[in-house]
Amino acid sequence: MIRAEPDPAPRTAAALIRRGEAEAGGWRFRLEEEGWHDLAEALRHDPLPFVTLWADGRDVHALFLEGGERPLVASVEPYGGRYLGLSPERPAAAPFERCVQDLWGFSAMEARDVRPWLDHGLWTATWPLSARPGPAAWPPDPPDFRPVPGECMILGSGPADGGHHTPAHLRLAVDGGGVVGQAEWRLGYAHRGVVARLVGLDADAAVRLAGRAAAGASVAHQSALCRAIEVAAGQAADAATVRTRVLLAEIERAATHLHDLSRVARAAGGAALAAECERLREAILDQCGRIGGHRLLMDRVCPGGAGDPAMDDAAVSIGGRVADLLEAGRAALMRGRGWPGLEARMAGVGVLEQSAARALGVGGVVGRASAREEDLRRLVPGYRREWLDSGVRRGGDVAARIDLRLTELGGVARLLRAAAGSMPDAGWKPQAVGEGVGFAEGPRGAVWYWVRMVDGCVAAAHACDPALAQACALEHVLAGAQAEDVGMIVHSFGLSAAGADL
Amino acid sequence: MALLRAILARGVRPAIRLPTVGPMAVFHVDTGGCEGCAMEVSALDGAAYALPATGLRFVTTPRLADVLLVTGPLTRAMAPVLEAAWHAMPDPRALVAVGACAIDGGPFGENYAVLGGLEGRAPLDASIPGCPPSPASIVAGLAALLGASGLSSSA
């Protein structure tokens, strides 16, 4: 592209975004089509971390995390329903581009993959969220799977396979030796239209709904949306509320880690470890059920400055009891883990390399087990850096993911004690700009929300759960694995299709 | 969805009595919820409740099942799957909805992607309310199917 005055120095991607027109509080910028093309070009060389991509009916937005700590959003208005896709430079953007295509009808040019992702052709309309939805075609097109390497047998499982998880279909191409040649997900069975349902709700109702986006990360979803709403309204949570959110998030982390551990251990044949995890999880959820009767901590986080003092006291006392339970159960967990056969079953299986984890945007436990130092808790208000010492693993295999979860359980117990005894600073009050980005580190990875509030109600929103990136990473990891290890590898990611489909 | 109603309902089924001898075989289908109810059902399948030997057994195919246990709101993509599972089951069979979503849609009522709950679409032999219900209340609801007293037959 020829410009009148070429820049003497190559611009960074972040600087290119900032050159756009500021629309919200100095973190969201509108780019013209040309600027968006420059951004895509710059991303080829610039390591600016991509987080998520969404549409709001008029624009397409891409969220980046500048310097690993400042959210930065680039917006572009699709011209004729088309915009330049970012997935050639950022493979992690591919599933988001496909979601935007299915929901809004904006197509990404030069995208890596343009097949439908959520829409199976069974909805009442195509592009249901766009201003002019199209009619649904009947009968629906058969699923468009990737071509399978020759001489492979197709093994499909799901969406109803008797496992206790959200529906998803996994299609494996297995060769004669039982090695998976190619793995592909078909998701969308659990798409409930969370984003469409958020629109029009007031702040409290929106947070209640977000608590039901993915049950394993209910507190994370609630807190992330609360922060987004508070940023939009120029509010800040008071110190006690901030501390309660930290405590609840850590309790949820323990419960979900135990759930995921028991699933992996069962699949790996480690019944003793699984049994210990299930008993410990049940004891923790029983404690949680005593605050308001919600074992999975739904409806426990409220938006706005001041929380409920009774809730704050309850969170401190339950946090203490959960820490006691975790410390008492530690020896039994380690005994279950220590069985040599289990190590032989898991070591070196299902390896996700660091480079793949980075390219596909996988964070959370899975990313940290592949040597990525990804933990948003260092940015979340209420946490102190010295509390977060769980570290990373280099292996990237099933054993590393199990060990990291076990280590983090110990970290949760320490953190619950430290947080209960501290009083964090009240949050910094941002300027009200009507829009906000909020995030939280859920048990399985980073949860992001973007909202635009008008008259106290949600006018547009976006939710991003780590499951989408995990599904893509699993396709990569499963290729080359033994067919009999597939269940164990999938469980070791803690994938929840509920979070991927939303 | 008319198709689903026609096939699942097909007249009024009499209240069923499952055999009280041998474990009750349950096929669990999550029809697209937040996974909360599914996690609570999975707790029943684990060591904390240890039910398999004494009366509740989760099976991985509907062909061996006495009970079709549904969690989550019925999404349009899952309706044909649920239907196929129901038809694969031998008689006598029971349909149980667990959680607010499976009963009436709960927070996920009808929209472009979701049909809603099963209530009014199919005759439920038991519905276990809650968002999500605790494992203890799911056990209690399933125990009612074993039929010493009258069944909670809604719809």
XYZ file of C-alpha atoms in Angstrom:
657
model
C 0.000 0.000 0.000
C 1.412 3.355 -1.001
C 0.936 6.276 1.283
C 1.716 9.911 0.675
C 4.131 10.026 3.597
C 5.544 6.631 4.414
C 6.475 6.155 8.042
C 10.186 6.223 8.617
C 10.042 3.670 11.405
C 7.915 0.514 11.244
C 4.916 0.958 13.501
C 3.936 -1.542 16.118
C 0.477 -3.079 15.883
C -0.555 -1.315 19.096
C 0.522 2.041 17.669
C -1.449 1.329 14.512
C -4.564 0.682 16.579
C -4.011 3.859 18.581
C -3.830 5.843 15.344
C -7.546 5.168 14.914
C -10.320 7.275 16.301
C -10.693 6.794 20.086
C -14.237 5.735 20.924
C -14.160 4.494 24.495
C -11.909 5.679 27.266
C -8.650 5.374 25.376
C -8.799 1.616 24.889
C -11.098 1.153 21.903
C -10.233 2.659 18.551
C -12.115 2.740 15.286
C -10.002 1.911 12.265
C -10.836 2.604 8.665
C -10.624 -0.362 6.349
C -7.138 0.677 5.311
C -5.992 0.928 8.910
C -7.382 -2.544 9.604
C -5.392 -3.917 6.650
C -2.260 -2.257 8.041
C -2.998 -3.826 11.416
C -3.345 -7.290 9.886
C -0.065 -6.730 8.062
C 1.699 -5.573 11.235
C 0.434 -8.571 13.216
C 2.551 -10.762 10.981
C 5.685 -9.500 12.732
C 4.372 -8.011 15.948
C 3.762 -10.470 18.806
C 0.827 -8.440 20.220
C -1.291 -11.098 22.025
C -4.716 -11.638 20.486
C -7.571 -12.355 22.914
C -10.916 -12.454 21.163
C -12.973 -11.156 18.249
C -16.687 -10.343 18.053
C -19.328 -8.268 16.318
C -22.060 -5.980 17.624
C -24.263 -5.556 14.583
C -22.415 -2.595 13.159
C -18.736 -3.276 13.773
C -16.303 -6.112 14.183
C -14.038 -5.744 17.208
C -10.743 -7.445 18.013
C -9.370 -7.397 21.548
C -5.632 -7.537 22.209
C -3.722 -7.490 25.471
C -1.015 -4.896 25.028
C 2.174 -5.680 26.912
C 0.300 -8.570 28.502
C -1.667 -6.183 30.696
C -3.629 -3.441 28.908
C -6.753 -4.394 26.933
C -6.784 -2.706 23.546
C -9.669 -3.007 21.091
C -9.612 -2.337 17.357
C -12.967 -1.864 15.637
C -13.768 -1.851 11.952
C -17.046 -1.518 10.120
C -17.371 -4.377 7.636
C -17.785 -3.024 4.134
C -20.523 -4.927 2.338
C -20.581 -7.476 5.151
C -16.920 -8.352 4.709
C -13.798 -7.566 6.679
C -10.234 -8.817 6.470
C -9.823 -11.864 8.689
C -7.046 -11.970 11.277
C -6.750 -15.747 11.391
C -3.900 -15.980 8.842
C -1.729 -14.083 11.345
C -3.504 -15.186 14.526
C -4.768 -18.795 14.249
C -6.562 -18.269 17.570
C -8.981 -15.921 15.774
C -10.309 -18.661 13.471
C -13.158 -20.011 15.662
C -14.256 -16.465 16.547
C -14.438 -15.540 12.874
C -16.602 -18.569 12.241
C -18.903 -17.628 15.159
C -19.236 -14.060 13.839
C -20.095 -15.454 10.416
C -22.774 -17.765 11.848
C -24.364 -15.215 14.171
C -24.019 -11.926 12.279
C -23.266 -12.847 8.705
C -20.037 -10.834 8.546
C -17.546 -12.885 6.589
C -13.820 -12.778 7.167
C -11.837 -12.495 3.959
C -8.750 -14.672 3.641
C -9.771 -16.552 6.776
C -8.205 -19.935 7.492
C -11.582 -21.607 7.728
C -14.967 -20.369 6.555
C -17.146 -23.376 7.361
C -20.025 -22.918 9.813
C -19.138 -23.482 13.445
C -22.226 -23.021 15.622
C -25.005 -23.190 13.055
C -26.067 -26.707 12.083
C -28.856 -25.358 9.893
C -31.434 -26.152 12.571
C -31.943 -22.597 13.841
C -35.011 -20.611 12.936
C -32.911 -18.220 10.845
C -29.453 -17.830 9.435
C -27.428 -14.939 10.891
C -29.984 -14.661 13.732
C -28.373 -11.641 15.388
C -27.953 -9.490 12.312
C -30.355 -6.690 11.423
C -31.728 -8.753 8.550
C -31.634 -12.485 9.374
C -31.965 -14.802 6.433
C -34.401 -17.689 6.135
C -33.265 -21.108 7.296
C -32.791 -23.613 4.517
C -34.517 -26.971 4.871
C -33.243 -29.644 4.965
C -29.993 -28.532 6.596
C -26.750 -29.184 4.817
C -24.870 -32.254 6.007
C -21.870 -31.425 8.207
C -18.859 -30.257 6.275
C -15.961 -32.178 7.794
C -12.372 -31.806 6.711
C -11.195 -34.476 4.269
C -9.718 -37.431 6.079
C -6.316 -38.919 5.195
C -6.674 -42.079 3.167
C -7.067 -45.558 4.706
C -8.451 -44.220 7.948
C -11.513 -45.422 9.785
C -13.909 -42.808 11.128
C -14.801 -43.036 14.805
C -17.427 -40.579 15.947
C -18.547 -40.040 19.510
C -21.187 -37.766 20.946
C -23.233 -35.651 21.203
C -25.093 -38.089 23.493
C -22.567 -40.635 24.722
C -23.745 -41.105 28.283
C -20.906 -38.988 29.665
C -21.934 -36.236 32.022
C -20.921 -33.295 29.879
C -22.326 -30.761 27.466
C -23.074 -32.215 24.045
C -20.255 -32.171 21.511
C -19.314 -34.471 18.678
C -15.732 -35.628 18.256
C -14.819 -37.201 14.929
C -11.601 -39.194 14.834
C -9.908 -40.657 11.798
C -8.007 -43.695 13.067
C -5.539 -45.731 11.046
C -5.017 -49.493 11.251
C -2.561 -49.206 14.138
C -5.014 -47.353 16.358
C -3.329 -44.000 15.878
C -5.488 -40.947 15.379
C -4.689 -39.354 12.033
C -7.041 -36.427 12.391
C -9.456 -35.147 15.013
C -12.248 -32.693 14.489
C -14.928 -31.267 16.760
C -18.450 -30.511 15.767
C -19.741 -28.067 18.344
C -22.788 -25.848 18.505
C -25.175 -28.358 20.106
C -25.132 -26.312 23.307
C -25.455 -22.872 21.722
C -28.116 -21.064 23.713
C -27.567 -17.546 22.438
C -26.135 -16.151 25.681
C -25.028 -12.955 23.934
C -28.467 -12.396 22.401
C -30.083 -12.997 25.778
C -27.782 -10.542 27.567
C -29.005 -7.680 25.381
C -31.748 -5.721 27.076
C -31.136 -7.078 30.572
C -30.269 -4.790 33.473
C -26.947 -5.273 35.241
C -28.195 -7.680 37.927
C -30.095 -9.908 35.529
C -27.171 -9.936 33.095
C -24.786 -11.129 35.811
C -27.255 -13.813 36.899
C -27.340 -15.084 33.310
C -23.540 -14.929 33.001
C -23.343 -17.191 36.068
C -25.035 -19.819 33.903
C -22.755 -19.483 30.894
C -20.462 -22.288 32.053
C -21.060 -23.854 35.435
C -17.426 -24.814 36.062
C -16.461 -21.146 35.823
C -19.612 -19.520 37.161
C -17.852 -17.131 39.535
C -15.331 -16.198 36.848
C -18.096 -15.347 34.381
C -20.026 -13.375 37.001
C -16.948 -11.438 38.150
C -15.742 -10.710 34.629
C -19.117 -9.311 33.591
C -19.375 -7.359 36.864
C -16.031 -5.707 36.135
C -17.048 -4.896 32.586
C -20.287 -3.318 33.796
C -18.480 -1.402 36.527
C -15.937 -0.045 34.047
C -18.764 1.021 31.756
C -20.579 2.795 34.584
C -17.446 4.315 36.143
C -17.917 2.414 39.396
C -15.438 0.527 41.523
C -16.122 -2.348 43.870
C -15.335 -1.664 47.508
C -12.562 -3.528 49.297
C -14.749 -6.156 50.951
C -16.480 -6.975 47.668
C -13.146 -7.311 45.893
C -11.972 -9.721 48.570
C -15.191 -11.760 48.375
C -14.754 -12.156 44.628
C -11.193 -13.399 45.168
C -12.310 -15.904 47.798
C -15.219 -17.221 45.745
C -13.056 -17.479 42.619
C -10.492 -19.551 44.512
C -13.131 -21.842 46.035
C -14.524 -22.375 42.558
C -11.027 -23.079 41.260
C -10.577 -25.827 43.863
C -13.960 -27.410 43.108
C -13.512 -27.349 39.323
C -9.907 -28.585 39.491
C -11.096 -31.514 41.605
C -13.881 -32.216 39.116
C -11.449 -32.179 36.188
C -8.883 -34.244 38.097
C -11.416 -36.918 38.892
C -12.430 -37.111 35.227
C -8.824 -37.545 34.042
C -7.995 -39.996 36.791
C -11.042 -42.149 35.959
C -10.128 -42.134 32.270
C -6.535 -43.032 33.131
C -7.595 -45.852 35.422
C -6.539 -44.108 38.630
C -9.702 -44.885 40.566
C -8.125 -44.113 43.947
C -7.143 -40.579 42.931
C -10.548 -40.054 41.319
C -12.351 -41.186 44.453
C -10.339 -38.856 46.672
C -11.064 -35.937 44.329
C -14.780 -36.672 44.225
C -15.081 -36.928 47.995
C -13.099 -33.740 48.556
C -15.107 -31.864 45.914
C -18.351 -32.963 47.522
C -17.152 -31.708 50.919
C -16.264 -28.332 49.394
C -19.555 -27.996 47.512
C -21.405 -28.890 50.685
C -19.755 -25.892 52.343
C -20.641 -23.688 49.365
C -24.247 -24.839 49.549
C -24.486 -23.267 52.979
C -24.266 -19.757 51.562
C -27.611 -19.253 49.935
C -28.054 -22.857 48.898
C -26.059 -22.632 45.667
C -23.444 -25.353 45.577
C -21.941 -24.057 42.345
C -21.774 -20.453 43.626
C -24.229 -19.030 41.096
C -25.832 -15.652 41.886
C -23.151 -14.927 44.500
C -21.471 -11.979 42.784
C -23.330 -8.704 42.274
C -22.369 -5.757 40.107
C -21.923 -2.324 41.586
C -19.803 -0.805 44.293
C -20.999 -2.211 47.581
C -21.711 -5.874 48.080
C -23.600 -7.627 50.810
C -21.711 -7.564 54.178
C -23.306 -10.839 55.283
C -22.035 -12.449 52.081
C -18.528 -11.069 52.710
C -18.422 -12.615 56.203
C -19.781 -15.918 54.915
C -17.149 -16.022 52.157
C -14.330 -15.523 54.696
C -15.538 -18.267 57.005
C -16.223 -20.715 54.172
C -12.876 -19.872 52.579
C -11.204 -20.902 55.841
C -13.085 -24.178 55.961
C -12.309 -24.973 52.329
C -8.618 -24.317 53.026
C -8.822 -26.752 55.970
C -10.429 -29.385 53.755
C -7.811 -28.955 51.034
C -4.939 -29.227 53.503
C -6.451 -32.289 55.166
C -7.072 -33.986 51.819
C -3.651 -33.253 50.349
C -1.898 -36.408 51.599
C -4.592 -38.681 50.162
C -4.462 -36.903 46.796
C -0.698 -37.227 46.615
C -0.936 -40.908 47.570
C -3.389 -41.462 44.735
C -1.144 -39.552 42.326
C 1.997 -41.397 43.443
C 0.995 -44.783 42.058
C 3.727 -45.588 39.469
C 1.337 -47.119 36.949
C -0.546 -43.868 36.706
C 2.604 -41.963 35.827
C 3.440 -44.484 33.094
C -0.045 -44.088 31.670
C 0.077 -40.287 31.516
C 3.670 -39.225 30.941
C 4.417 -38.037 27.437
C 0.800 -38.494 26.299
C -1.163 -35.674 24.671
C 1.674 -33.174 24.440
C 0.784 -29.578 23.593
C 3.955 -27.716 22.662
C 4.503 -24.209 23.947
C 4.534 -22.763 20.437
C 1.176 -24.357 19.593
C -0.315 -23.192 22.880
C 0.803 -19.642 22.087
C -0.396 -19.688 18.486
C -3.812 -21.059 19.442
C -4.199 -18.726 22.423
C -4.470 -21.457 25.044
C -4.049 -20.159 28.569
C -5.223 -21.356 31.947
C -4.024 -24.625 33.414
C -3.433 -26.125 29.974
C -1.317 -23.187 28.834
C 0.662 -23.143 32.090
C 1.315 -26.891 31.780
C 2.862 -26.070 28.390
C 5.261 -23.521 29.871
C 3.163 -20.433 29.071
C 3.161 -17.930 31.896
C -0.458 -17.017 31.446
C -2.303 -16.103 34.603
C -4.668 -13.152 34.514
C -4.899 -13.189 38.289
C -1.852 -10.927 38.344
C -4.100 -8.241 36.783
C -7.305 -8.951 38.706
C -7.945 -6.538 41.576
C -7.591 -8.104 45.015
C -4.741 -10.469 44.165
C -1.144 -9.845 45.171
C 1.679 -11.092 43.027
C 3.411 -12.848 45.915
C 0.353 -15.110 46.341
C 0.674 -16.503 42.826
C 3.559 -18.920 42.978
C 2.099 -21.991 41.361
C 4.545 -21.685 38.474
C 4.499 -23.466 35.156
C 5.317 -26.966 33.911
C 7.363 -27.701 30.824
C 6.023 -31.119 29.868
C 2.766 -30.098 28.224
C 1.472 -33.658 28.640
C -1.401 -35.150 30.633
C 0.852 -35.696 33.660
C 1.914 -32.035 33.631
C -1.714 -30.868 33.548
C -2.607 -33.173 36.457
C 0.415 -32.111 38.503
C -0.233 -28.445 37.859
C -3.828 -28.796 39.054
C -2.647 -30.578 42.200
C -0.082 -27.840 42.818
C -2.701 -25.157 42.290
C -4.958 -26.838 44.846
C -2.218 -26.236 47.399
C -1.952 -22.681 46.082
C -5.688 -22.171 46.563
C -5.455 -23.191 50.221
C -2.589 -20.739 50.826
C -4.321 -18.006 48.872
C -7.604 -18.428 50.741
C -5.789 -17.963 54.047
C -3.782 -14.998 52.795
C -6.775 -13.278 51.206
C -8.993 -13.786 54.251
C -6.439 -12.000 56.425
C -5.907 -9.084 54.054
C -7.961 -6.091 53.117
C -7.346 -5.152 49.478
C -7.468 -1.610 48.220
C -10.758 -0.514 46.826
C -10.611 -0.580 43.047
C -9.537 2.386 41.003
C -12.520 4.327 39.710
C -12.477 4.593 35.938
C -14.179 7.285 33.945
C -17.672 6.299 32.825
C -17.607 5.749 29.073
C -20.617 3.497 28.635
C -18.477 0.568 27.566
C -16.295 -1.787 29.502
C -14.013 -4.783 29.238
C -13.811 -7.151 32.185
C -11.843 -10.314 32.748
C -11.223 -13.028 35.292
C -8.969 -16.048 35.504
C -11.393 -18.932 35.718
C -10.416 -22.463 36.741
C -9.857 -23.414 33.094
C -8.491 -20.154 31.760
C -9.232 -16.523 31.093
C -12.829 -15.341 30.802
C -13.455 -12.046 29.007
C -16.516 -9.851 28.694
C -17.200 -6.699 26.749
C -20.409 -4.728 27.302
C -21.976 -1.546 26.053
C -24.486 -0.169 28.549
C -27.276 2.250 27.646
C -29.588 3.541 30.408
C -28.450 0.843 32.826
C -29.227 -1.973 30.396
C -26.957 -4.053 28.214
C -27.099 -2.792 24.623
C -24.422 -5.085 23.198
C -22.157 -7.687 24.735
C -19.562 -10.313 24.067
C -18.500 -13.268 26.188
C -15.343 -15.277 25.664
C -14.622 -18.545 27.433
C -11.288 -20.417 27.208
C -13.056 -23.547 25.938
C -13.099 -22.336 22.340
C -9.308 -22.130 22.155
C -9.027 -25.462 23.973
C -11.225 -27.203 21.424
C -8.917 -26.037 18.628
C -5.823 -27.050 20.589
C -7.318 -30.493 21.199
C -7.711 -31.088 17.466
C -4.011 -30.377 17.184
C -3.001 -32.538 20.162
C -5.185 -35.529 19.333
C -3.670 -35.945 15.880
C -1.037 -38.612 16.426
C -2.357 -39.837 19.771
C -3.419 -43.408 20.434
C -7.186 -43.844 20.055
C -7.441 -45.361 23.530
C -5.867 -42.266 25.104
C -8.325 -39.834 23.537
C -10.771 -39.771 26.459
C -7.998 -39.127 28.942
C -6.471 -36.333 26.856
C -9.825 -34.615 26.313
C -10.602 -34.733 30.041
C -7.141 -33.431 30.911
C -8.003 -30.202 29.085
C -11.166 -29.796 31.147
C -13.022 -28.833 27.986
C -16.565 -27.618 28.524
C -18.620 -27.310 25.355
C -21.016 -25.110 27.323
C -18.302 -22.458 27.419
C -17.315 -22.956 23.806
C -20.822 -22.698 22.384
C -22.392 -20.127 24.740
C -41.224 -28.575 17.906
C -44.231 -30.435 16.578
C -42.157 -33.346 15.385
C -40.740 -33.979 18.804
C -44.092 -33.659 20.522
C -45.738 -36.073 18.122
C -43.114 -38.702 18.566
C -42.285 -38.465 22.247
C -45.839 -38.008 23.444
C -47.872 -40.378 21.244
C -50.852 -40.501 23.538
C -50.755 -40.594 27.277
C -48.444 -43.154 28.740
C -49.553 -44.835 31.942
C -47.490 -44.066 34.997
C -44.670 -46.525 34.876
C -43.346 -48.802 37.566
C -39.728 -49.673 37.131
C -38.545 -52.989 38.492
C -37.276 -52.572 42.027
C -34.896 -55.497 41.630
C -31.474 -54.763 40.174
C -29.978 -51.360 39.555
C -31.929 -48.730 37.657
C -30.122 -48.098 34.383
C -29.972 -44.414 33.561
C -28.908 -42.857 30.271
C -27.998 -39.221 30.785
C -28.317 -36.725 27.938
C -27.317 -33.127 28.418
C -29.312 -31.198 25.866
C -27.216 -28.060 25.921
C -27.151 -26.312 29.274
C -24.454 -24.663 31.339
C -23.196 -28.083 32.493
C -24.174 -27.350 36.115
C -26.823 -30.056 36.270
C -24.535 -32.411 34.359
C -21.798 -31.868 36.953
C -24.245 -32.609 39.762
C -25.398 -35.795 38.008
C -21.767 -36.777 37.516
C -21.251 -36.431 41.276
C -23.793 -39.242 41.669
C -21.670 -41.364 39.350
C -18.583 -40.887 41.527
C -17.168 -42.089 44.780
C -18.912 -39.480 46.914
C -22.266 -41.210 46.420
C -21.116 -44.654 45.284
C -24.481 -45.679 43.903
C -23.706 -48.212 41.168
C -23.887 -51.285 43.366
C -27.044 -50.324 45.145
C -29.531 -49.159 42.651
C -28.428 -46.521 40.162
C -26.230 -47.322 37.228
C -25.298 -44.961 34.423
C -25.124 -46.635 31.033
C -23.467 -45.364 27.879
C -26.137 -46.478 25.444
C -29.877 -45.859 25.544
C -30.490 -49.449 24.457
C -29.781 -50.666 27.970
C -31.527 -47.868 29.817
C -34.702 -47.750 31.904
C -34.558 -44.018 32.455
C -33.713 -41.188 30.093
C -32.384 -38.414 32.305
C -32.340 -35.014 30.623
C -30.447 -31.954 31.826
C -30.235 -28.549 30.178
C -32.609 -26.668 27.879
C -33.463 -28.540 24.702
C -31.566 -26.821 21.898
C -32.818 -27.195 18.351
C -29.628 -29.058 17.468
C -30.182 -31.596 20.246
C -33.879 -32.304 19.610
C -33.236 -35.007 16.986
C -30.573 -36.548 19.213
C -32.906 -36.747 22.198
C -35.590 -38.236 20.025
C -33.238 -40.922 18.732
C -32.158 -41.782 22.268
C -35.770 -42.150 23.395
C -36.622 -44.464 20.519
C -33.621 -46.652 21.184
C -34.818 -47.429 24.711
C -36.757 -50.605 25.533
C -40.096 -50.496 27.379
C -40.878 -49.722 30.142
C -38.980 -46.470 30.033
C -39.163 -43.255 31.951
C -38.366 -39.677 30.998
C -36.940 -37.538 33.775
C -36.110 -33.828 33.558
C -33.469 -32.595 35.984
C -33.093 -28.889 36.634
C -35.038 -25.780 35.729
C -33.740 -25.688 32.131
C -34.856 -29.216 31.283
C -38.267 -28.643 32.861
C -39.330 -25.285 31.444
C -36.218 -23.725 29.912
C -35.278 -21.812 33.074
C -32.990 -18.944 32.091
C -32.790 -20.340 28.534
C -36.311 -20.164 27.148
C -37.238 -20.451 23.504
C -35.210 -18.439 20.988
C -33.586 -18.933 17.611
C -31.397 -21.774 18.874
C -33.353 -23.204 21.809
C -36.734 -24.912 22.075
C -36.948 -24.595 25.865
C -37.932 -27.204 28.418
C -39.597 -30.578 28.031
C -42.679 -29.690 30.045
C -45.633 -29.578 27.655
C -43.575 -31.216 24.909
C -43.292 -34.687 26.329
C -44.891 -36.512 29.253
C -42.409 -36.393 32.114
C -42.387 -39.214 34.615
C -40.515 -37.074 37.093
C -39.177 -33.560 37.160
C -36.567 -32.528 39.673
C -36.471 -28.736 40.058
C -33.449 -26.669 41.030
C -30.815 -24.570 39.317
C -28.991 -26.870 39.640
C -30.583 -29.428 41.997
C -28.231 -31.030 44.508
C -27.227 -34.664 43.989
C -29.295 -35.584 47.035
C -32.471 -34.202 45.494
C -31.724 -35.940 42.183
C -31.442 -39.237 44.061
C -34.693 -38.550 45.852
C -36.449 -37.761 42.571
C -35.174 -40.930 40.919
C -36.088 -43.016 43.942
C -39.685 -41.904 43.488
C -39.666 -43.734 40.149
C -39.069 -47.010 41.916
C -42.629 -46.590 42.828
C -43.695 -47.498 46.341
C -45.902 -44.414 46.284
C -47.569 -42.625 43.390
C -45.325 -41.118 40.772
C -44.881 -37.412 40.327
C -46.182 -37.412 36.799
C -46.440 -33.970 35.324
C -47.272 -32.630 31.890
